[in-house]
Coordinates of C-alpha atoms and ligand atoms in Angstrom, one line a residue:
M1 CA -16.7 -7.1 8.7
I2 CA -20.4 -7.4 8.8
L3 CA -21.9 -7.7 12.2
K4 CA -24.9 -10.0 12.6
N5 CA -26.8 -7.6 14.8
N6 CA -26.4 -4.9 12.1
C7 CA -28.4 -6.7 9.5
I8 CA -31.6 -5.0 10.4
F9 CA -30.0 -1.7 9.4
L10 CA -28.8 -3.0 6.1
V11 CA -30.7 -3.0 3.0
S12 CA -32.0 -6.6 3.1
L13 CA -30.6 -7.5 -0.3
I14 CA -27.0 -6.6 0.8
C15 CA -27.5 -8.5 4.0
Y16 CA -28.6 -11.7 2.5
I17 CA -26.2 -11.9 -0.5
F18 CA -23.3 -12.2 1.9
D19 CA -22.3 -15.7 2.1
A20 CA -20.4 -17.0 5.1
N21 CA -17.2 -17.3 3.1
A22 CA -17.3 -13.8 1.7
S23 CA -17.7 -11.7 4.8
S24 CA -16.6 -12.6 8.3
E25 CA -15.9 -10.4 11.2
C26 CA -12.6 -9.6 13.0
K27 CA -11.7 -11.9 15.8
P28 CA -10.3 -9.1 18.1
R29 CA -7.5 -9.5 20.6
R30 CA -6.3 -6.8 23.0
T31 CA -2.5 -6.4 22.8
K32 CA 0.0 -4.2 24.6
Y33 CA -0.4 -1.4 22.1
G34 CA -4.0 -1.8 21.1
L35 CA -6.0 -4.4 19.2
V36 CA -5.3 -6.9 16.4
C37 CA -7.6 -9.2 14.4
V38 CA -6.5 -12.8 14.8
C39 CA -6.6 -15.3 11.9
T40 CA -5.9 -19.0 12.1
A41 CA -5.9 -21.8 9.5
T42 CA -9.7 -22.1 9.9
Y43 CA -10.7 -18.5 10.4
C44 CA -10.0 -15.1 9.0
D45 CA -11.9 -11.8 8.6
Y46 CA -13.1 -10.7 5.1
L47 CA -15.5 -8.2 3.7
E48 CA -17.2 -8.6 0.4
N49 CA -17.0 -5.3 -1.5
P50 CA -20.1 -3.3 -0.8
Q51 CA -21.9 -2.4 -4.1
P52 CA -24.3 0.4 -3.2
T53 CA -27.3 0.6 -5.6
A54 CA -28.6 3.8 -6.9
N55 CA -29.9 5.3 -3.7
N56 CA -27.5 3.8 -1.2
V57 CA -24.4 5.1 0.5
V58 CA -22.1 2.6 2.2
V59 CA -19.8 3.7 5.0
V60 CA -17.1 1.3 6.0
S61 CA -15.5 2.2 9.3
T62 CA -12.5 1.4 11.4
S63 CA -12.0 3.0 14.8
K64 CA -9.5 3.1 17.7
E65 CA -12.2 1.7 19.9
G66 CA -12.4 -1.5 17.9
R67 CA -14.3 -1.3 14.6
R68 CA -12.6 -3.0 11.7
F69 CA -14.3 -2.5 8.4
A70 CA -17.7 -2.1 10.0
V71 CA -20.4 -1.5 7.4
S72 CA -23.2 1.0 7.6
N73 CA -25.6 0.9 4.7
L74 CA -27.8 3.9 4.2
R75 CA -30.6 4.5 1.9
F76 CA -31.8 7.6 0.0
N77 CA -35.1 8.5 -1.5
T78 CA -37.1 6.8 1.2
N79 CA -37.9 7.7 4.7
D80 CA -36.0 5.1 6.6
T81 CA -38.4 3.3 8.9
N82 CA -35.7 1.2 10.6
I83 CA -34.0 4.0 12.4
N84 CA -34.8 7.2 14.0
T85 CA -32.3 9.9 13.1
K86 CA -29.2 8.1 14.3
T87 CA -28.0 4.5 14.0
S88 CA -25.7 3.1 16.6
L89 CA -23.9 0.1 15.4
N90 CA -22.7 -2.0 18.3
I91 CA -19.7 -4.4 18.2
S92 CA -21.0 -7.8 19.2
S93 CA -17.8 -9.0 20.8
E94 CA -17.5 -8.4 24.5
D95 CA -13.9 -7.7 23.9
L96 CA -14.8 -4.4 22.4
K97 CA -16.3 -1.2 23.6
S98 CA -19.0 0.2 21.3
S99 CA -18.4 3.2 19.3
A100 CA -21.0 4.8 17.0
V101 CA -21.0 5.6 13.4
V102 CA -24.1 7.8 13.2
V103 CA -25.6 8.7 10.0
D104 CA -28.5 10.8 9.0
S105 CA -30.2 9.0 6.2
R106 CA -33.7 10.3 6.5
Q107 CA -33.6 12.6 3.6
T108 CA -32.5 12.3 0.0
F109 CA -29.5 14.3 -1.1
A110 CA -31.8 16.6 -2.9
Q111 CA -34.2 17.3 -0.1
L112 CA -31.3 17.9 2.3
L113 CA -29.8 20.4 -0.2
I114 CA -33.0 22.4 -0.2
D115 CA -33.5 22.8 3.5
A116 CA -30.0 22.1 4.8
G117 CA -29.6 25.5 6.4
E118 CA -32.7 25.3 8.5
R119 CA -32.3 21.7 9.4
F120 CA -28.8 21.9 10.6
S121 CA -29.3 25.1 12.5
S122 CA -32.0 23.4 14.5
R123 CA -30.4 19.9 14.8
F124 CA -26.9 21.1 15.5
P125 CA -27.5 24.3 17.3
S126 CA -24.0 24.7 18.8
N127 CA -22.0 22.4 16.7
R128 CA -22.4 22.9 13.0
P129 CA -21.2 20.0 10.8
L130 CA -17.9 20.3 9.0
K131 CA -18.5 20.7 5.3
L132 CA -16.8 18.3 3.0
R133 CA -17.2 19.3 -0.7
V134 CA -16.7 16.7 -3.3
N135 CA -16.5 18.0 -6.9
R136 CA -16.4 15.2 -9.4
S137 CA -15.8 17.4 -12.4
V138 CA -12.3 18.3 -11.1
E139 CA -10.0 15.4 -11.9
Y140 CA -6.5 14.7 -10.9
Q141 CA -4.2 11.7 -11.2
K142 CA -5.1 8.1 -12.1
I143 CA -4.5 5.3 -9.7
T144 CA -2.2 2.4 -10.6
G145 CA -2.8 0.4 -7.5
F146 CA -1.5 -0.8 -4.2
G147 CA 0.7 -3.6 -3.0
G148 CA 3.3 -5.0 -0.6
A149 CA 6.7 -6.6 -0.8
F150 CA 7.4 -10.3 -1.2
T151 CA 11.0 -10.6 0.3
G152 CA 13.1 -13.6 1.2
T153 CA 11.9 -13.1 4.8
V154 CA 8.2 -13.2 3.7
S155 CA 8.8 -16.3 1.6
H156 CA 10.6 -18.0 4.6
L157 CA 7.9 -17.1 7.1
L158 CA 5.1 -18.4 4.8
G159 CA 7.0 -21.7 4.6
L160 CA 6.5 -22.1 8.4
L161 CA 2.7 -21.9 8.2
E162 CA 0.3 -24.5 7.2
P163 CA -1.2 -24.1 3.7
N164 CA -4.6 -22.8 4.8
L165 CA -3.1 -20.1 6.9
Q166 CA -0.8 -19.1 4.0
D167 CA -3.9 -18.9 1.8
H168 CA -5.5 -16.5 4.3
I169 CA -2.5 -14.2 4.0
Y170 CA -2.7 -14.2 0.2
K171 CA -6.4 -13.6 0.2
S172 CA -6.4 -11.0 3.0
Y173 CA -4.1 -8.9 0.8
Y174 CA -4.9 -9.7 -2.8
H175 CA -8.5 -11.0 -2.9
Q176 CA -11.4 -8.5 -3.5
D177 CA -12.8 -9.7 -0.1
G178 CA -9.4 -8.8 1.4
I179 CA -7.9 -5.4 0.7
G180 CA -7.6 -5.9 -3.1
F181 CA -3.9 -5.3 -3.7
N182 CA -2.8 -5.6 -7.3
L183 CA 0.9 -4.7 -7.1
L184 CA 3.8 -6.6 -5.6
R185 CA 7.5 -5.8 -5.2
T186 CA 10.1 -8.5 -5.1
P187 CA 13.9 -8.4 -5.0
I188 CA 16.1 -9.7 -7.8
G189 CA 18.4 -11.8 -5.7
G190 CA 18.6 -10.9 -2.0
C191 CA 17.7 -7.7 -0.1
D192 CA 17.9 -6.6 3.5
F193 CA 14.9 -8.9 4.5
D194 CA 16.4 -12.2 3.8
L195 CA 18.3 -14.9 5.7
A196 CA 21.6 -14.0 4.0
P197 CA 22.8 -11.6 1.3
W198 CA 22.9 -13.2 -2.1
A199 CA 23.0 -12.6 -5.9
Y200 CA 23.0 -14.7 -9.0
N201 CA 26.3 -15.7 -10.5
E202 CA 28.3 -15.1 -7.4
E203 CA 30.5 -17.8 -8.8
P204 CA 32.4 -17.8 -11.1
Q205 CA 33.8 -14.3 -10.4
N206 CA 34.7 -11.8 -13.1
D207 CA 32.3 -13.5 -15.5
P208 CA 30.5 -10.8 -17.5
A209 CA 28.8 -13.5 -19.6
L210 CA 26.9 -14.6 -16.5
S211 CA 27.6 -18.1 -17.5
N212 CA 26.2 -19.5 -14.2
F213 CA 23.0 -17.5 -14.3
T214 CA 21.0 -19.9 -16.4
K215 CA 18.3 -20.7 -14.0
L216 CA 16.6 -19.3 -11.0
D217 CA 17.8 -19.9 -7.5
P218 CA 16.1 -22.6 -5.4
R219 CA 14.8 -19.8 -3.2
D220 CA 13.1 -18.3 -6.3
E221 CA 11.5 -21.7 -7.1
V222 CA 9.8 -21.6 -3.7
K223 CA 8.8 -18.0 -4.2
V224 CA 7.3 -18.6 -7.6
K225 CA 5.2 -21.5 -6.3
Q226 CA 3.9 -19.2 -3.5
L227 CA 3.1 -16.5 -6.0
Q228 CA 1.2 -18.9 -8.2
R229 CA -0.8 -19.9 -5.2
L230 CA -1.3 -16.2 -4.2
K231 CA -2.7 -15.5 -7.7
Q232 CA -4.9 -18.5 -7.7
V233 CA -6.6 -18.1 -4.3
S234 CA -7.0 -14.4 -4.8
S235 CA -8.7 -14.8 -8.2
L236 CA -6.3 -12.2 -9.5
E237 CA -6.5 -11.5 -13.2
S238 CA -3.2 -9.7 -13.3
L239 CA -0.6 -9.3 -10.7
K240 CA 1.7 -6.4 -11.4
I241 CA 5.2 -7.5 -10.2
M242 CA 7.9 -4.9 -9.8
A243 CA 11.4 -6.3 -9.4
A244 CA 14.4 -4.5 -8.1
T245 CA 18.1 -5.3 -7.3
W246 CA 19.7 -4.4 -4.0
S247 CA 23.3 -5.3 -4.9
S248 CA 25.2 -6.9 -7.8
P249 CA 27.4 -9.9 -7.1
T250 CA 30.3 -8.5 -5.1
W251 CA 32.9 -9.1 -7.9
M252 CA 31.1 -6.4 -10.0
K253 CA 31.6 -3.8 -7.3
S254 CA 34.4 -1.4 -6.6
N255 CA 34.8 -2.5 -3.0
G256 CA 34.1 -6.2 -3.5
K257 CA 31.6 -6.3 -0.6
W258 CA 27.9 -6.5 -0.2
T259 CA 27.7 -3.3 1.8
G260 CA 29.7 -0.1 2.3
L261 CA 30.9 2.4 -0.2
G262 CA 30.6 0.4 -3.4
L263 CA 29.8 1.3 -7.0
L264 CA 29.4 -0.8 -10.0
K265 CA 32.7 -1.2 -11.9
T266 CA 32.2 0.4 -15.3
E267 CA 33.5 -2.7 -17.1
Y268 CA 30.4 -4.6 -15.9
Y269 CA 27.8 -2.0 -16.9
Q270 CA 26.6 -4.3 -19.8
A271 CA 26.7 -7.4 -17.6
W272 CA 24.6 -5.7 -15.0
A273 CA 22.0 -4.8 -17.6
D274 CA 22.0 -8.4 -18.9
Y275 CA 21.6 -9.6 -15.3
H276 CA 18.3 -7.7 -15.1
L277 CA 17.1 -9.1 -18.5
R278 CA 18.1 -12.6 -17.5
F279 CA 15.9 -12.4 -14.4
I280 CA 13.0 -11.1 -16.4
E281 CA 13.4 -14.0 -19.0
L282 CA 13.7 -16.7 -16.3
M283 CA 10.6 -15.4 -14.4
D284 CA 8.6 -15.2 -17.6
A285 CA 9.6 -18.8 -18.5
K286 CA 8.0 -19.8 -15.1
N287 CA 4.8 -18.0 -16.2
M288 CA 5.4 -15.3 -13.6
P289 CA 5.8 -12.2 -15.9
I290 CA 7.5 -9.1 -14.5
W291 CA 5.6 -5.8 -15.0
A292 CA 8.3 -3.4 -14.0
I293 CA 11.8 -3.1 -12.8
S294 CA 13.6 -0.2 -11.1
T295 CA 17.1 1.1 -11.6
G296 CA 18.0 -0.4 -8.2
N297 CA 17.0 -0.1 -4.6
E298 CA 18.2 3.0 -2.6
P299 CA 21.3 3.9 -4.6
L300 CA 22.3 6.5 -2.0
N301 CA 22.9 3.7 0.6
G302 CA 26.1 2.8 -1.3
I303 CA 27.2 6.4 -1.6
A304 CA 26.1 8.5 1.3
F305 CA 24.6 6.3 4.0
F306 CA 26.8 3.3 4.0
F307 CA 28.0 4.1 7.5
F308 CA 24.5 3.4 8.8
V309 CA 23.3 0.8 6.4
H310 CA 24.5 -2.7 7.1
F311 CA 22.7 -4.6 4.3
M312 CA 23.4 -5.3 0.7
S313 CA 23.3 -2.2 -1.5
L314 CA 24.9 -0.8 -4.6
G315 CA 25.8 2.9 -4.8
W316 CA 25.0 5.1 -7.7
V317 CA 25.4 8.8 -8.4
P318 CA 23.0 10.3 -10.9
R319 CA 25.9 10.8 -13.4
N320 CA 26.8 7.1 -13.5
Q321 CA 23.3 5.9 -13.4
A322 CA 22.4 8.1 -16.4
V323 CA 25.2 6.5 -18.4
W324 CA 24.2 3.0 -17.3
L325 CA 20.5 3.5 -18.0
N326 CA 21.0 5.4 -21.3
D327 CA 23.8 3.3 -22.8
F328 CA 23.2 -0.1 -21.3
L329 CA 20.0 -1.0 -19.4
G330 CA 17.6 1.1 -21.5
P331 CA 18.7 -0.3 -24.9
T332 CA 19.1 -3.8 -23.5
I333 CA 15.5 -3.9 -22.3
R334 CA 14.0 -2.0 -25.2
K335 CA 15.7 -4.1 -27.9
S336 CA 14.6 -7.3 -26.2
K337 CA 11.4 -9.4 -26.3
F338 CA 10.5 -7.6 -23.0
K339 CA 10.7 -4.1 -24.4
D340 CA 7.3 -3.2 -22.8
I341 CA 8.5 -3.8 -19.3
L342 CA 8.3 -0.5 -17.3
I343 CA 11.4 1.0 -15.9
F344 CA 11.2 3.1 -12.7
G345 CA 13.9 5.5 -11.7
N346 CA 15.5 6.5 -8.3
D347 CA 13.7 4.0 -5.9
D348 CA 15.0 6.1 -3.0
Q349 CA 13.9 8.8 -0.6
R350 CA 11.8 11.8 -1.4
Y351 CA 14.6 14.2 -0.6
S352 CA 16.5 13.2 -3.7
F353 CA 13.6 14.4 -5.9
P354 CA 13.8 16.1 -8.4
A355 CA 17.5 16.8 -8.2
W356 CA 18.4 13.1 -9.0
F357 CA 16.5 13.3 -12.4
K358 CA 17.8 16.7 -13.3
D359 CA 21.4 15.5 -12.8
M360 CA 20.8 12.4 -14.9
N361 CA 19.3 14.6 -17.6
R362 CA 22.4 16.8 -17.6
T363 CA 24.7 13.8 -18.1
R364 CA 22.7 12.2 -20.9
L365 CA 20.1 14.3 -22.6
G366 CA 17.1 12.1 -23.3
V367 CA 17.9 9.4 -20.7
L368 CA 14.7 10.1 -18.8
D369 CA 12.7 8.9 -21.9
Y370 CA 13.7 5.4 -20.8
L371 CA 11.8 5.9 -17.6
D372 CA 8.1 5.0 -17.4
G373 CA 7.9 5.8 -13.7
L374 CA 9.4 7.4 -10.6
A375 CA 9.8 5.2 -7.5
V376 CA 10.0 7.0 -4.2
H377 CA 10.5 5.7 -0.6
W378 CA 8.6 6.9 2.3
Y379 CA 11.0 7.0 5.2
W380 CA 11.8 10.7 5.6
D381 CA 8.4 12.1 4.4
E382 CA 7.8 13.9 7.7
M383 CA 10.8 16.1 6.9
F384 CA 10.5 16.6 3.2
A385 CA 7.2 17.8 1.7
P386 CA 5.2 16.1 -1.0
T387 CA 5.6 19.2 -3.1
L388 CA 9.0 17.8 -4.1
I389 CA 7.1 15.0 -5.9
D390 CA 4.6 17.5 -7.5
L391 CA 7.6 19.4 -8.8
T392 CA 9.1 16.3 -10.2
A393 CA 5.8 15.2 -11.8
Q394 CA 5.6 18.6 -13.4
I395 CA 8.9 18.5 -15.1
L396 CA 8.4 14.8 -16.0
P397 CA 4.8 14.6 -17.0
G398 CA 3.3 11.2 -17.8
K399 CA 5.5 9.2 -15.5
I400 CA 3.8 6.9 -13.0
V401 CA 4.7 8.0 -9.4
L402 CA 4.7 5.1 -7.0
N403 CA 5.7 4.9 -3.4
T404 CA 7.7 1.7 -3.5
E405 CA 8.6 1.2 0.2
S406 CA 7.2 2.1 3.6
C407 CA 7.4 0.7 7.1
I408 CA 7.7 1.9 10.7
G409 CA 10.5 1.1 13.1
D410 CA 13.7 2.1 11.3
K411 CA 14.2 5.4 13.2
P412 CA 16.4 5.6 16.3
W413 CA 13.4 7.0 18.3
Q414 CA 11.0 4.2 17.2
T415 CA 10.5 0.7 18.6
H416 CA 12.6 -1.5 16.2
G417 CA 10.0 -4.1 15.5
P418 CA 6.2 -4.4 15.8
E419 CA 4.1 -2.5 18.2
L420 CA 1.4 -5.0 18.1
G421 CA -2.0 -3.4 17.6
S422 CA -0.8 0.2 17.5
W423 CA -3.5 2.6 16.4
E424 CA -0.9 5.4 16.2
R425 CA 1.2 3.5 13.6
G426 CA -2.0 2.8 11.7
E427 CA -2.8 6.5 11.8
M428 CA 0.6 7.4 10.5
Y429 CA -0.1 5.2 7.4
A430 CA -3.7 6.4 6.9
S431 CA -2.7 10.1 7.0
S432 CA 0.4 9.5 4.9
F433 CA -1.6 7.7 2.2
L434 CA -4.2 10.5 2.3
H435 CA -1.6 13.3 2.1
N436 CA 0.4 11.6 -0.7
F437 CA -2.7 11.0 -2.8
Q438 CA -3.6 14.6 -2.3
H439 CA -0.4 15.1 -4.3
S440 CA 0.9 13.4 -7.4
Y441 CA 1.2 9.7 -6.2
N442 CA -0.4 7.1 -8.5
G443 CA 0.0 4.2 -6.1
W444 CA 1.7 2.7 -3.1
I445 CA 3.7 -0.4 -2.4
D446 CA 4.3 -1.2 1.2
W447 CA 7.3 -3.2 2.5
N448 CA 7.1 -6.8 3.9
I449 CA 3.6 -8.2 3.8
I450 CA 4.4 -10.3 6.9
L451 CA 7.1 -10.3 9.6
D452 CA 7.5 -12.3 12.8
E453 CA 6.9 -11.0 16.4
Q454 CA 10.4 -9.4 16.4
G455 CA 10.0 -7.7 13.1
G456 CA 12.3 -10.1 11.2
P457 CA 14.0 -12.4 10.7
N458 CA 16.9 -11.1 8.6
Y459 CA 20.7 -11.2 8.5
A460 CA 21.0 -7.5 9.0
N461 CA 19.4 -7.3 12.5
N462 CA 17.1 -4.8 10.9
Y463 CA 13.8 -5.1 12.7
V464 CA 10.7 -3.2 11.7
D465 CA 6.9 -3.3 11.8
A466 CA 4.5 -4.9 9.2
P467 CA 0.7 -4.8 8.6
V468 CA 0.4 -8.5 9.4
I469 CA 2.5 -10.2 12.1
V470 CA 3.1 -14.0 12.1
N471 CA 3.3 -15.9 15.3
A472 CA 6.4 -17.8 14.4
T473 CA 6.4 -19.5 17.9
N474 CA 3.1 -21.4 17.6
R475 CA 3.0 -21.0 13.8
A476 CA -0.8 -21.1 14.1
E477 CA -1.9 -17.5 14.2
I478 CA -1.4 -14.2 12.3
Y479 CA -2.3 -10.8 13.6
K480 CA -3.8 -8.1 11.3
Q481 CA -2.7 -4.8 12.7
P482 CA -4.4 -1.3 12.4
I483 CA -1.8 -0.6 9.6
F484 CA -3.5 -3.3 7.5
Y485 CA -6.9 -1.7 7.7
A486 CA -5.4 1.8 7.2
M487 CA -4.1 0.7 3.8
G488 CA -7.2 -1.2 3.1
H489 CA -9.4 1.9 3.5
F490 CA -7.7 3.0 0.2
S491 CA -6.6 -0.2 -1.6
K492 CA -9.9 -2.1 -1.2
F493 CA -12.2 0.7 -2.4
V494 CA -9.9 2.5 -4.9
P495 CA -9.2 0.0 -7.6
E496 CA -6.8 0.4 -10.5
G497 CA -8.0 3.0 -13.0
S498 CA -9.7 5.2 -10.4
V499 CA -9.2 8.9 -10.7
R500 CA -8.7 11.3 -7.8
I501 CA -11.3 14.1 -7.7
D502 CA -11.5 17.2 -5.8
A503 CA -12.4 17.0 -2.0
K504 CA -12.2 19.9 0.3
I505 CA -12.7 20.1 4.1
L506 CA -11.6 22.8 6.4
S507 CA -10.4 21.1 9.5
A508 CA -7.2 20.2 11.3
S509 CA -8.4 16.9 12.6
V510 CA -10.7 15.7 9.9
E511 CA -9.2 15.1 6.4
A512 CA -10.5 13.6 3.2
V513 CA -9.5 12.5 -0.3
A514 CA -11.9 11.3 -3.0
F515 CA -11.8 9.2 -6.1
K516 CA -14.0 8.3 -9.0
R517 CA -13.8 4.6 -9.7
P518 CA -14.0 2.8 -13.0
D519 CA -17.5 1.6 -12.0
E520 CA -18.4 5.4 -11.8
R521 CA -18.9 5.2 -8.1
I522 CA -17.3 7.7 -5.7
A523 CA -15.1 6.6 -2.9
V524 CA -14.3 9.1 -0.2
V525 CA -11.7 8.3 2.4
L526 CA -12.3 10.3 5.6
L527 CA -10.0 10.4 8.6
N528 CA -10.8 11.8 12.1
S529 CA -7.6 12.0 14.0
G530 CA -9.1 14.1 16.7
R531 CA -10.3 13.1 20.2
I532 CA -13.9 14.1 19.6
P533 CA -16.6 12.8 17.3
M534 CA -17.5 15.1 14.4
D535 CA -20.5 15.7 12.2
V536 CA -19.5 15.9 8.6
L537 CA -21.8 17.3 6.0
L538 CA -20.8 15.6 2.7
I539 CA -21.7 17.8 -0.3
D540 CA -21.4 16.0 -3.6
S541 CA -21.4 18.2 -6.7
V542 CA -24.0 15.9 -8.3
R543 CA -25.8 14.0 -5.6
G544 CA -26.5 16.5 -2.9
E545 CA -25.8 16.2 0.8
I546 CA -25.7 13.8 3.7
V547 CA -24.6 14.1 7.3
I548 CA -22.3 11.5 8.8
N549 CA -21.3 11.5 12.4
I550 CA -17.8 10.0 12.8
P551 CA -16.4 8.8 16.1
A552 CA -13.1 10.1 17.6
Q553 CA -10.0 8.5 16.1
S554 CA -11.6 6.7 13.2
W555 CA -11.2 6.0 9.5
H556 CA -14.0 5.7 6.9
T557 CA -14.5 5.0 3.3
I558 CA -17.8 6.3 1.9
V559 CA -18.9 4.6 -1.3
Y560 CA -21.9 5.9 -3.4
N561 CA -23.1 6.3 -6.9
Ligands
NAG1 C1 -41.3 11.2 4.2 O1 -41.7 11.9 5.3 C2 -42.3 13.2 4.9 C3 -42.7 13.9 6.2 O2 -43.0 13.0 7.2 C4 -43.5 12.9 4.0 O3 -44.1 14.2 3.7 C5 -43.1 12.2 2.8 O4 -44.2 11.9 2.0 C6 -42.4 10.9 3.2 N1 -41.8 10.3 2.0 C7 -41.8 9.0 1.7 C8 -41.2 8.5 0.5 O5 -42.4 8.2 2.5
NAG2 C1 -25.6 -1.2 22.1 O1 -25.2 -1.7 23.3 C2 -25.7 -1.1 24.4 C3 -25.0 -1.7 25.6 O2 -24.9 -3.1 25.5 C4 -27.2 -1.2 24.5 O3 -27.7 -0.5 25.6 C5 -27.7 -0.6 23.2 O4 -29.1 -0.7 23.2 C6 -27.1 -1.2 22.0 N1 -27.6 -0.5 20.8 C7 -28.0 -1.1 19.7 C8 -28.4 -0.3 18.6 O5 -27.9 -2.3 19.6
NAG3 C1 27.4 -21.8 -10.0 O1 26.7 -21.3 -8.8 C2 26.5 -22.3 -7.8 C3 25.7 -21.6 -6.7 O2 24.5 -21.1 -7.2 C4 27.8 -22.8 -7.3 O3 27.5 -23.8 -6.4 C5 28.6 -23.3 -8.4 O4 29.9 -23.6 -8.0 C6 28.8 -22.2 -9.5 N1 29.4 -22.8 -10.7 C7 30.6 -22.3 -11.1 C8 31.2 -23.0 -12.3 O5 31.2 -21.5 -10.5
NAG4 C1 16.7 18.2 -19.7 O1 17.6 19.0 -20.3 C2 17.1 19.8 -21.3 C3 18.2 20.5 -22.0 O2 19.0 21.3 -21.1 C4 16.1 20.7 -20.8 O3 15.5 21.5 -21.8 C5 15.0 19.9 -20.0 O4 14.1 20.8 -19.4 C6 15.6 19.0 -19.0 N1 14.6 18.1 -18.4 C7 14.6 17.9 -17.1 C8 13.5 17.0 -16.6 O5 15.4 18.3 -16.3
NAG5 C1 2.4 -16.7 20.0 O1 2.0 -18.0 20.4 C2 2.5 -18.3 21.7 C3 2.1 -19.8 21.9 O2 0.8 -20.0 21.7 C4 2.0 -17.4 22.7 O3 2.5 -17.7 24.0 C5 2.4 -16.0 22.3 O4 1.8 -15.0 23.2 C6 1.9 -15.6 20.9 N1 2.5 -14.4 20.5 C7 1.8 -13.3 20.4 C8 2.5 -12.1 19.9 O5 0.6 -13.2 20.6
NAG6 C1 -16.9 22.0 -9.6 O1 -15.8 22.4 -10.3 C2 -16.1 23.0 -11.6 C3 -14.8 23.2 -12.3 O2 -13.9 24.0 -11.5 C4 -16.9 24.3 -11.3 O3 -17.2 24.8 -12.6 C5 -18.1 23.9 -10.6 O4 -18.8 25.1 -10.2 C6 -17.8 23.1 -9.3 N1 -19.1 22.7 -8.7 C7 -19.4 22.9 -7.4 C8 -20.7 22.3 -7.0 O5 -18.6 23.5 -6.7

């Protein structure tokens, strides 16, 4: 958000090119767990992407105290006459306490480089700034993008809202003035977040020709219209849709049920491959092309965790999946008109990496060549290190590693549903994004883009949190949670095609990750999870140095040339 009273601190050009539609500030509301930004049919907060010119550094900040995408615009190569040494940016709303983003912009990078030692020893006598070194000649992985999931529940909730409010949801996620998502995950048939379990061709049974799967379901027709609108209002050039199955029709399964210990009957291996291709064809015919599919959501649910999992799932062991992918799905897709669709493997928790792929490879040598990517879920990341993913990426080079599901509230010790306004949940996201991008991840797709106040609805009584919560009671408000801005600190400023570069900071509470964008600008995401404000001395390998004071418990994206 751009705050009116900050304009004097902004380069005037930037201040005046914002038009009222492009940037608008958060309408904050205090909630039990913290603070949300409220949107209605007639109002929602946006931020036009800052474009720092040669000498400028833009710092976009979110803090526990109440900032949401607050912009500080700093200028190099001039002695700034507007400010002394420190700029305090106040939140105008009385609902918020002020918190400072304090930046030293008096000196050019180069000047600071020369006399840094002297200057900092006098200005910060007892509290030397933390050094953050950004080296743009050390490059790591390329970024594919960011997204959320469009489930049956999401589609249903959107239908409750008036069109203008639906548009704000689409734009908030997928427009450049929102958080710039470009990826979207959608189930093929039903999933756990739907009003009922369902699949195509449930009837007639025992019908490998899929004679009744000749058109999309009415629920898909609704979804396709919503997605068309999403693309339109977000001015999206390309939306990368990843589709995944949760369960086959029950007659294809060994147990004949949606859930429980159930595997695909071997006689239906070809039918199940055809089922995927049929969905791709039908979506394409609706002008909603599919970018990627996975080999199926969380195969372990139908093998190992069926006791806990009460929603539709299809079990696989790596041996069987290798046969299905190598002998059926792979050839079916690659010999079709849709041969360029990407196929992602696993689509399950991190602890199954890399063993899952090694086992597949043992069963069918060469099967992994069918995979373009590796899909991994977030839920047990706290217990299993990201080095498992690095290891997998090493033995399977060139595959796109995407997190394909994340949400909070599934664990016995967590609130099952939203903690409206929770900073702590936002911080879990921010630090997870940061840690995973420090490893081999190329992108992140979150779970439901919206849920209701209970964290549903769904048939499985499976209630969790989401970045945006819909008031399904008055149907007139949505609430953007800290999680939304946590993701946005990455997705909005790190577009597809960005490359991670080296960023090092020695601190337990302040962490950073940096990217070089296709526009050649640098975006550094900086998190302070500590209880005290910190001075950070950013040292860029090309530009020089700048000191940024960041408040306690705050997230920042620093963008510069
Ligand atoms: C900035 O200030 C310094 C010291 O006050 C002065 O020497 C220098 O000429 C100034 N530079 C500009 C661009 O105004
Ligand atoms: C910020 O707000 C405080 C309290 O309202 C006020 O004293 C201070 O001057 C303000 N600072 C700026 C830079 O507007
Ligand atoms: C085809 O599926 C629909 C439900 O989508 C069902 O109503 C109909 O009976 C099925 N047709 C046959 C021949 O089973
Ligand atoms: C697949 O198996 C072959 C032959 O045993 C082996 O050389 C290769 O390293 C394996 N690849 C992976 C990813 O396990
Ligand atoms: C949803 O709207 C109703 C009616 O306006 C209101 O009473 C309720 O507090 C709102 N829910 C939330 C979570 O703010
Ligand atoms: C950046 O990394 C390159 C390659 O490792 C190294 O040669 C160079 O010295 C580094 N630059 C700085 C400023 O640390």
